[in-house]
PDB file of C-alpha atoms in Angstrom:
ATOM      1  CA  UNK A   1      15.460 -35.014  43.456  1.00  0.00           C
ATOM      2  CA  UNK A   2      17.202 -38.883  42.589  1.00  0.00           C
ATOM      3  CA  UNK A   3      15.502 -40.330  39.446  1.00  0.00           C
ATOM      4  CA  UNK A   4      15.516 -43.561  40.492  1.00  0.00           C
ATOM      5  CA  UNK A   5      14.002 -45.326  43.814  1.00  0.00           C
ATOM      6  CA  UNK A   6      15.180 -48.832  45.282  1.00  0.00           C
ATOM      7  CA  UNK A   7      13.264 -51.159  47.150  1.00  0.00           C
ATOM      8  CA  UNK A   8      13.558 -52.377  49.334  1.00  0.00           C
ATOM      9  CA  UNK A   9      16.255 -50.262  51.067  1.00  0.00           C
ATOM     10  CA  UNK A  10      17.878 -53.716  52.736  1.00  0.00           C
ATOM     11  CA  UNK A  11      17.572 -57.559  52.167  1.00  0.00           C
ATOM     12  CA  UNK A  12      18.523 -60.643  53.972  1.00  0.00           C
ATOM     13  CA  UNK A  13      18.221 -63.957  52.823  1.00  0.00           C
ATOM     14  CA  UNK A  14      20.266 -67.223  52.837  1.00  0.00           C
ATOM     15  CA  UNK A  15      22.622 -68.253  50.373  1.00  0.00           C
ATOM     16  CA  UNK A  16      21.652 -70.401  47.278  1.00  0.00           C
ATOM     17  CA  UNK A  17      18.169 -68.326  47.669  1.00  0.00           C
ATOM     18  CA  UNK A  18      17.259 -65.878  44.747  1.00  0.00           C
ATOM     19  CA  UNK A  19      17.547 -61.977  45.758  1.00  0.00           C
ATOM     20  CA  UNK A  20      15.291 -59.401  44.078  1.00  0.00           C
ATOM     21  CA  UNK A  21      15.378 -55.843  44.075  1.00  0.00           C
ATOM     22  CA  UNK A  22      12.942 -53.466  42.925  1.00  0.00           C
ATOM     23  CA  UNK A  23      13.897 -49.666  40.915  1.00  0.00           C
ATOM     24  CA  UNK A  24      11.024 -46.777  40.160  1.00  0.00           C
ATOM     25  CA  UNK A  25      11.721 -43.676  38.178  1.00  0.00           C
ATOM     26  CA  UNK A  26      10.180 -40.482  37.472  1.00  0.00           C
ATOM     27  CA  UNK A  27      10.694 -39.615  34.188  1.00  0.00           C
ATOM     28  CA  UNK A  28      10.942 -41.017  30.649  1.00  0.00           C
ATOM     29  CA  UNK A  29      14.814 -42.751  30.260  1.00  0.00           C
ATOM     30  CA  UNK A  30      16.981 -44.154  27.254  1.00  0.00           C
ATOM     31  CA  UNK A  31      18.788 -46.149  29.443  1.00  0.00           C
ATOM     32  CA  UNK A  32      18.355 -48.040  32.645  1.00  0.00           C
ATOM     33  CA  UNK A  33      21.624 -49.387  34.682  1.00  0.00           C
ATOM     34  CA  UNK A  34      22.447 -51.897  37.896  1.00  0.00           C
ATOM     35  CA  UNK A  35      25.784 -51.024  40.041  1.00  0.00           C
ATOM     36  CA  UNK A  36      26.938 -52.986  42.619  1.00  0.00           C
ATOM     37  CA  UNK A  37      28.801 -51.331  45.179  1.00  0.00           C
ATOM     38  CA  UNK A  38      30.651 -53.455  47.616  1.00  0.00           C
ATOM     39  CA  UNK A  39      31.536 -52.111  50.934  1.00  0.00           C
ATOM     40  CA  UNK A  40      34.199 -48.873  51.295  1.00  0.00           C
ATOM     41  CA  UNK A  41      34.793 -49.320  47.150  1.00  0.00           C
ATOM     42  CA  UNK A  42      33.827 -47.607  44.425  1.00  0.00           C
ATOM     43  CA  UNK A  43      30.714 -48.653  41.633  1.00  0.00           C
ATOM     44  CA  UNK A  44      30.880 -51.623  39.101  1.00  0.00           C
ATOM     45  CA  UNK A  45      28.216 -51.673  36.483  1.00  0.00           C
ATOM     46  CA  UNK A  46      26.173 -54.505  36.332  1.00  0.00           C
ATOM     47  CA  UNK A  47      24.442 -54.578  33.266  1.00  0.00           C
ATOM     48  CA  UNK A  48      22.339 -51.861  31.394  1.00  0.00           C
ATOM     49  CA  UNK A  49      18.925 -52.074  29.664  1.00  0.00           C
ATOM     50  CA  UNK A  50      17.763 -49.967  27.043  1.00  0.00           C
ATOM     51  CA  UNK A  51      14.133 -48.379  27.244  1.00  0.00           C
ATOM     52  CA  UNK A  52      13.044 -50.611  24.271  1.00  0.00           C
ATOM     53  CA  UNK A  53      14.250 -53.553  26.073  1.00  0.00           C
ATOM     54  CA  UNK A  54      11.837 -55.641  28.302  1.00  0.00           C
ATOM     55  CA  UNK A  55      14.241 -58.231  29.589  1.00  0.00           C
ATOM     56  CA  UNK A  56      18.438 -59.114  29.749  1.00  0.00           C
ATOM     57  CA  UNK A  57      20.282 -61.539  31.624  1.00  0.00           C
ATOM     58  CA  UNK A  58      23.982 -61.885  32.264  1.00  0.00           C
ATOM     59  CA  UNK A  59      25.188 -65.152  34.031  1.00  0.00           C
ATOM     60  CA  UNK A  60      23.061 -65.387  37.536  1.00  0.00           C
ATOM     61  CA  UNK A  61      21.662 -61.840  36.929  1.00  0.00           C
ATOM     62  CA  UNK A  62      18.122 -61.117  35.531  1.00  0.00           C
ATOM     63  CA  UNK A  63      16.877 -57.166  34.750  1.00  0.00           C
ATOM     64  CA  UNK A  64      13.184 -56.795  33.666  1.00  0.00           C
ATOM     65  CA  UNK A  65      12.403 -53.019  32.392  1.00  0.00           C
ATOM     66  CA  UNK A  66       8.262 -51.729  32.533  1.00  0.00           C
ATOM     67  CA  UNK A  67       8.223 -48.328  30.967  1.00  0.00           C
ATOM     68  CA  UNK A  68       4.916 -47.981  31.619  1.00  0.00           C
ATOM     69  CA  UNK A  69       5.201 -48.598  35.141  1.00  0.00           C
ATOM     70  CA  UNK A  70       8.771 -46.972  35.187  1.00  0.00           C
ATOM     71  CA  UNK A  71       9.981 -49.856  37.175  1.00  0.00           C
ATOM     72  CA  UNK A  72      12.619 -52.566  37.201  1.00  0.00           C
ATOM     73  CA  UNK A  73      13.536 -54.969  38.736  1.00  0.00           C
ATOM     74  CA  UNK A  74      17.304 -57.368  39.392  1.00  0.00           C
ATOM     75  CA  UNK A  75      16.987 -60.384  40.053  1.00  0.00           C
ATOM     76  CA  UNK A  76      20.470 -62.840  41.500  1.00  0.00           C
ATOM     77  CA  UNK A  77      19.648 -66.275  41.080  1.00  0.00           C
ATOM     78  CA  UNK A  78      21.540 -68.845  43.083  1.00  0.00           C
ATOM     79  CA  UNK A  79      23.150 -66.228  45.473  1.00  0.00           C
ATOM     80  CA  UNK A  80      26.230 -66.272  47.443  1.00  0.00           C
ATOM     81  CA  UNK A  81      28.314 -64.780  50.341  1.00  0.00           C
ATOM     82  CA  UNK A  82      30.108 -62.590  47.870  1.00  0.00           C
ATOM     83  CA  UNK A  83      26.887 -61.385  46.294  1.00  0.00           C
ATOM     84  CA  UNK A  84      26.795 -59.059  50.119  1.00  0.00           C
ATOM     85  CA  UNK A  85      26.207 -55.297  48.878  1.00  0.00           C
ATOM     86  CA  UNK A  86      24.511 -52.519  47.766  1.00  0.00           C
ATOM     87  CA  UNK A  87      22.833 -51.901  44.667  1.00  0.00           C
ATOM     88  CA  UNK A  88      21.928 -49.349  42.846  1.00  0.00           C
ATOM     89  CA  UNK A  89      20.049 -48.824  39.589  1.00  0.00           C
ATOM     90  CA  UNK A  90      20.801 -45.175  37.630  1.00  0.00           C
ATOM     91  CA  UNK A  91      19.241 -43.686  34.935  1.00  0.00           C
ATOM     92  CA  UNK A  92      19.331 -41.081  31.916  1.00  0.00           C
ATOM     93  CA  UNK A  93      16.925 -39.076  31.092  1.00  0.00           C
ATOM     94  CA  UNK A  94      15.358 -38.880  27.637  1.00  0.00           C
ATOM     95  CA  UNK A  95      15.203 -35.403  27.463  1.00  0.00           C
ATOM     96  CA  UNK A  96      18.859 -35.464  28.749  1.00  0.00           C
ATOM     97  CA  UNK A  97      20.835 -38.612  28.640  1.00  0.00           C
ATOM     98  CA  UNK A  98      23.903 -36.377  29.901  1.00  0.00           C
ATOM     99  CA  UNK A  99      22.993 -36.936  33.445  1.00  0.00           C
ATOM    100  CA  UNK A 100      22.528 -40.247  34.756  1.00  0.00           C
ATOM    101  CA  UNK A 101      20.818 -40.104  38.505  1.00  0.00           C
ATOM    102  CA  UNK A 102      21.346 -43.053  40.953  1.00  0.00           C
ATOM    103  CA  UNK A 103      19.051 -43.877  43.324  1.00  0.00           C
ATOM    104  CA  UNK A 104      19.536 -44.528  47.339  1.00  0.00           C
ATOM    105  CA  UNK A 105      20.475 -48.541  46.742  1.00  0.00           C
ATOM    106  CA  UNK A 106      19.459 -51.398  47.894  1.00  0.00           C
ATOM    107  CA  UNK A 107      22.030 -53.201  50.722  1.00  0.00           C
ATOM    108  CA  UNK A 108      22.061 -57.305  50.241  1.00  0.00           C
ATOM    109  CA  UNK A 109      23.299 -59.438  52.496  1.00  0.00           C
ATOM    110  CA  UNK A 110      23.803 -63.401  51.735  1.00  0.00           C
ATOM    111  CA  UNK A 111      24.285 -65.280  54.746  1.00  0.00           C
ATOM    112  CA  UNK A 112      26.583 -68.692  54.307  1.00  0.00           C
TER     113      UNK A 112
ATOM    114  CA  UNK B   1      45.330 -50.702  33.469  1.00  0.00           C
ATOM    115  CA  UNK B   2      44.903 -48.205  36.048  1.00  0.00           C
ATOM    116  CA  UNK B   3      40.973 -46.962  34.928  1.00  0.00           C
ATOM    117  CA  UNK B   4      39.894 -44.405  36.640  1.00  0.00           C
ATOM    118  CA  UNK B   5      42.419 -42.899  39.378  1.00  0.00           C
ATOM    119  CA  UNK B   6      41.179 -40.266  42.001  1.00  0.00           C
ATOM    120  CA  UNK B   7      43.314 -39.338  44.496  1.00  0.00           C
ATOM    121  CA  UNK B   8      43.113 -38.281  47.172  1.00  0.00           C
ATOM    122  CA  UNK B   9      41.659 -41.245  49.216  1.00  0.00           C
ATOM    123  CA  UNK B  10      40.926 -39.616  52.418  1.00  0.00           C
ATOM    124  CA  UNK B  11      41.359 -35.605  53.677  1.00  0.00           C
ATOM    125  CA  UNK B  12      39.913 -33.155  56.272  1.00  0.00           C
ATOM    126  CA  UNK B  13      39.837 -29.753  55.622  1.00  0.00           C
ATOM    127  CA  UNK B  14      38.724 -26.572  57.824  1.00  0.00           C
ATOM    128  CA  UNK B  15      35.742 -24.772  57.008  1.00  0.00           C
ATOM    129  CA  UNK B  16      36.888 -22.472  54.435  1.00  0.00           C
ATOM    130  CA  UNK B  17      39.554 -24.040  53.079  1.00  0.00           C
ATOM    131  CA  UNK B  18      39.648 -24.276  49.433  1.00  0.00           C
ATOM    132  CA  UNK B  19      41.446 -28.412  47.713  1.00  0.00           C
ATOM    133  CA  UNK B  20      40.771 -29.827  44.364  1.00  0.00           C
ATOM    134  CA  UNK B  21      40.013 -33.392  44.223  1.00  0.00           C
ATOM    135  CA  UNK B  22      42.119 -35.026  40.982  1.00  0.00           C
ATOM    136  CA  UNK B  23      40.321 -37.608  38.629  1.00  0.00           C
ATOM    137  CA  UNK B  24      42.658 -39.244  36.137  1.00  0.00           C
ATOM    138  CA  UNK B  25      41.208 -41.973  33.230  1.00  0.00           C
ATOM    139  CA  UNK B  26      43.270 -43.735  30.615  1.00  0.00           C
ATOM    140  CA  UNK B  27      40.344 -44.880  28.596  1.00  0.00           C
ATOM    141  CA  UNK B  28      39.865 -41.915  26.431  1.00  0.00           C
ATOM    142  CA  UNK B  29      36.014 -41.357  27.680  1.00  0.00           C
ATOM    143  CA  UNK B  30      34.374 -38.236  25.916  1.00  0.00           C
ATOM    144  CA  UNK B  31      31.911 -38.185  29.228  1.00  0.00           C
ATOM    145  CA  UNK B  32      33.702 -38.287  32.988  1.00  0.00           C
ATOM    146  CA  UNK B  33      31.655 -37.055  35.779  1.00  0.00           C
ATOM    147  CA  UNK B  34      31.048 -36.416  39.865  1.00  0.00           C
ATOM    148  CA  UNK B  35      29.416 -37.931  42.362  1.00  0.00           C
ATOM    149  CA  UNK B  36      28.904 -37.191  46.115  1.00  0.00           C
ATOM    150  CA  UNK B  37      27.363 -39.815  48.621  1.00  0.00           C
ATOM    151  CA  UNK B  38      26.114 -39.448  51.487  1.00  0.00           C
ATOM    152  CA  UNK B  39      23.955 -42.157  54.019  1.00  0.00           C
ATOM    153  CA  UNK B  40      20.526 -42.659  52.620  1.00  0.00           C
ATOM    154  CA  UNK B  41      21.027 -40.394  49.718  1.00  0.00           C
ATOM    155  CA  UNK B  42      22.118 -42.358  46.565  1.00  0.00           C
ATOM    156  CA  UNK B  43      25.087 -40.611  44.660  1.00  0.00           C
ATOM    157  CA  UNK B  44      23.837 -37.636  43.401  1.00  0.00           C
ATOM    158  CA  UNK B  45      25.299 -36.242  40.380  1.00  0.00           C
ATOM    159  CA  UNK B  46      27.744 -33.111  40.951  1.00  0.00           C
ATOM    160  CA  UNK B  47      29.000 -32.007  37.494  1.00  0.00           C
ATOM    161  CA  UNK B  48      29.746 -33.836  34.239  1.00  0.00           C
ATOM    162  CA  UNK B  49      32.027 -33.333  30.872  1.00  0.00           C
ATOM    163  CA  UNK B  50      31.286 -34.308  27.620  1.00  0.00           C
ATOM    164  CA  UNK B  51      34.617 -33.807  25.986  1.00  0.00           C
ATOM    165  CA  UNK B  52      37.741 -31.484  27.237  1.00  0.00           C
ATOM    166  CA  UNK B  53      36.815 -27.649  27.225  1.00  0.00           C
ATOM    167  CA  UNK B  54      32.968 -28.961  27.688  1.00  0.00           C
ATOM    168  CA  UNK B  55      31.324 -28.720  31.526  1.00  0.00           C
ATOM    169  CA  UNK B  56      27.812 -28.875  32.628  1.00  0.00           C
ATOM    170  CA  UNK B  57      26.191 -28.895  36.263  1.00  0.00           C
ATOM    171  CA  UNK B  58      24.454 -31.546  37.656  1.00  0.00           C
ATOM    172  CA  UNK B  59      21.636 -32.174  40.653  1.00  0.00           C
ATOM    173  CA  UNK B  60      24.131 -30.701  42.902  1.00  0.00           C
ATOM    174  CA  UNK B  61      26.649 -28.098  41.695  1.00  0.00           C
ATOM    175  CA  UNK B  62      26.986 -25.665  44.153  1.00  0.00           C
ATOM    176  CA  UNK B  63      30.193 -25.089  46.092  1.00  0.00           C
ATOM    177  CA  UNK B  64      32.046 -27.388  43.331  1.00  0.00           C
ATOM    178  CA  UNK B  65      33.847 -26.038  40.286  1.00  0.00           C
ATOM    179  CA  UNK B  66      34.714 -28.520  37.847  1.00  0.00           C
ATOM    180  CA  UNK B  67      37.319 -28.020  34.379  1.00  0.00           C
ATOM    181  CA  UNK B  68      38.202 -30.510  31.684  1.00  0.00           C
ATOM    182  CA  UNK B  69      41.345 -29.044  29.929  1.00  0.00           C
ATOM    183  CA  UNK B  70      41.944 -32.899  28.609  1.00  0.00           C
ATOM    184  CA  UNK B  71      40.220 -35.740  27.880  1.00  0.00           C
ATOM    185  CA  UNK B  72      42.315 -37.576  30.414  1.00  0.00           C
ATOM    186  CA  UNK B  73      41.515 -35.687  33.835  1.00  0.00           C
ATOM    187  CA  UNK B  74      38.962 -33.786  35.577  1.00  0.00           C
ATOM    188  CA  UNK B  75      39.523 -32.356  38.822  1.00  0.00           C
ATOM    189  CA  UNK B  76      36.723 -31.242  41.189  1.00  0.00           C
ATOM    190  CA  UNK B  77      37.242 -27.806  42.900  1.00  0.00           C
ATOM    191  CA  UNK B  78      35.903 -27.118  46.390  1.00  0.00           C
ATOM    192  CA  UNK B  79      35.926 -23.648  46.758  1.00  0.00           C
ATOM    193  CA  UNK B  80      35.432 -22.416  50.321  1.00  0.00           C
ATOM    194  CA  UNK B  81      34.820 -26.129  52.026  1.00  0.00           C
ATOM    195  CA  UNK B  82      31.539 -26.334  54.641  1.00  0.00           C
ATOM    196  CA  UNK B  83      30.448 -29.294  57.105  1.00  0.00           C
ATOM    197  CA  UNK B  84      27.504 -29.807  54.686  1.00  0.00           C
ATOM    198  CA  UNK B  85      30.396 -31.024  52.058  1.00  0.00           C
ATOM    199  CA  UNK B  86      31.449 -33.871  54.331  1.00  0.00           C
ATOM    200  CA  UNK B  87      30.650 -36.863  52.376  1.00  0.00           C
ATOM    201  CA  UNK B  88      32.206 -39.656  50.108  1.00  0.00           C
ATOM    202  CA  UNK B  89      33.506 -38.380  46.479  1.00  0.00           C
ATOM    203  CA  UNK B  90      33.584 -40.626  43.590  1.00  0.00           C
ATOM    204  CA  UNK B  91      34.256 -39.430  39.996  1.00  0.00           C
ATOM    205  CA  UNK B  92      33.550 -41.927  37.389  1.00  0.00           C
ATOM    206  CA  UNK B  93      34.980 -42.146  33.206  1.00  0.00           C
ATOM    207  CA  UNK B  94      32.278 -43.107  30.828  1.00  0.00           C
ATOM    208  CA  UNK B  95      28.169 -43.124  30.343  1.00  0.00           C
ATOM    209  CA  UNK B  96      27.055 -46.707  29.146  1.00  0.00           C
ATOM    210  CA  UNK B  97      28.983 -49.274  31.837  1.00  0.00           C
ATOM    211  CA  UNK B  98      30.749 -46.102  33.564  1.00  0.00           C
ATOM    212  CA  UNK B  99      34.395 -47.042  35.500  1.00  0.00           C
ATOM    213  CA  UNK B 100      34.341 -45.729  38.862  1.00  0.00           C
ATOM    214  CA  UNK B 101      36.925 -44.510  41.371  1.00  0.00           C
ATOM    215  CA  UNK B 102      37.380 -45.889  44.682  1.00  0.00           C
ATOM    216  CA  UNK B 103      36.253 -42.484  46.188  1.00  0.00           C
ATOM    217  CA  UNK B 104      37.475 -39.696  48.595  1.00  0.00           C
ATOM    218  CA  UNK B 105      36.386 -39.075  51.930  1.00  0.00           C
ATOM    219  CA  UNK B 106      36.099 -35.773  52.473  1.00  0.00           C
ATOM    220  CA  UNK B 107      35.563 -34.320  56.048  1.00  0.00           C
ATOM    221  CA  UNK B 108      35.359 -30.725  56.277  1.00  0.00           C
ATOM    222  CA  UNK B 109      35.310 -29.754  60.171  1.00  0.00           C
TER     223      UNK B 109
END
């Protein structure tokens, strides 16, 4: 079973508008992670949040971690064409941060 | 500068037919790993290394053999390939920010 759950599963919005994307998990993490995946390519990470983090940002992108809702959330501020893909949030487990589990991702598109 | 090379990009294989899927990283990660996609699914994690000589399975190991003789590569083993191992392969090099391949496309008919 994945560890981690998008949602939603697609989003469409204009560009300039701010995209958010929701991730659940099932079990207690170190870590949390965002990949972007564009289109026929392989992964690039994002950012990562550790479980005694709350909050990180990285130029137009925003992560907010709830451990005790085991949710998180990415927010792109000020999106743009280029922001079009899927996204996918992956976590380690505390009792084995060895694996890291992606969920099913999250496809964006930005429309000019 | 190459990162993380997997080769190859695409193949189709008979049912039965045995390949190995190469992985190649010039960062000197301890931790490299294997990932199958498939529509709807997510990646789900195949097998992972923690260091060369050190293997361990992960959500999805069987039908895959996996060996880390150096720290540099890890090749993925399909033993005797099935239509339920058609799917998009991507190994990756590293745990915190891990370095992905651009994937194989395996089609086993």
């Amino acid at each position: 079973s994945q560890q981690g759950e998008e949602d939603p599963q697609a989003l469409s919005i204009q560009e300039g508008e701010n995209a958010t994307m929701n991730c659940s998990y099932k079990t207690s993490i170190n870590n949390l992670q965002w990949y972007r995946q564009n289109s026929g390519r392989g992964l690039v990470h994002l950012i990562l949040i550790r479980s005694n983090e709350r909050e990180k940002h990285s130029g137009r992108l925003r992560v907010t971690l709830d451990t005790s809702k085991k949710s998180s959330s990415l927010l792109i501020t000020a999106s743009r064409a280029a922001d079009t893909a899927s996204y996918f949030c992956a976590t380690d487990a505390s009792w084995n941060n060895n694996d890291m589990r992606f969920g099913a991702g999250t496809r964006l598109t930005v429309k000019p | 500068n190459a990162g993380v090379t997997q080769t190859p990009k695409f193949q189709v294989l008979k049912t039965g037919q045995s390949m190995t899927l190469q992985c190649a990283q010039d960062m000197n990660h301890e931790y490299m790993s294997w990932y199958r996609q498939d529509p709807g699914m997510g990646l789900r994690l195949i097998h992972y290394s923690v260091g060369a000589g050190i293997t361990d399975q992960g959500e999805v190991p069987n039908g895959y053999n996996v060996s880390r003789s150096t720290t540099e590569d890890f090749p993925l083993r399909l033993l005797s390939a099935a239509p339920s191992q058609t799917s998009v392969y991507f190994c990756a090099s590293g745990k915190r920010d891990a370095f992905f391949g651009q994937g194989t496309r395996l089609t086993v008919v």
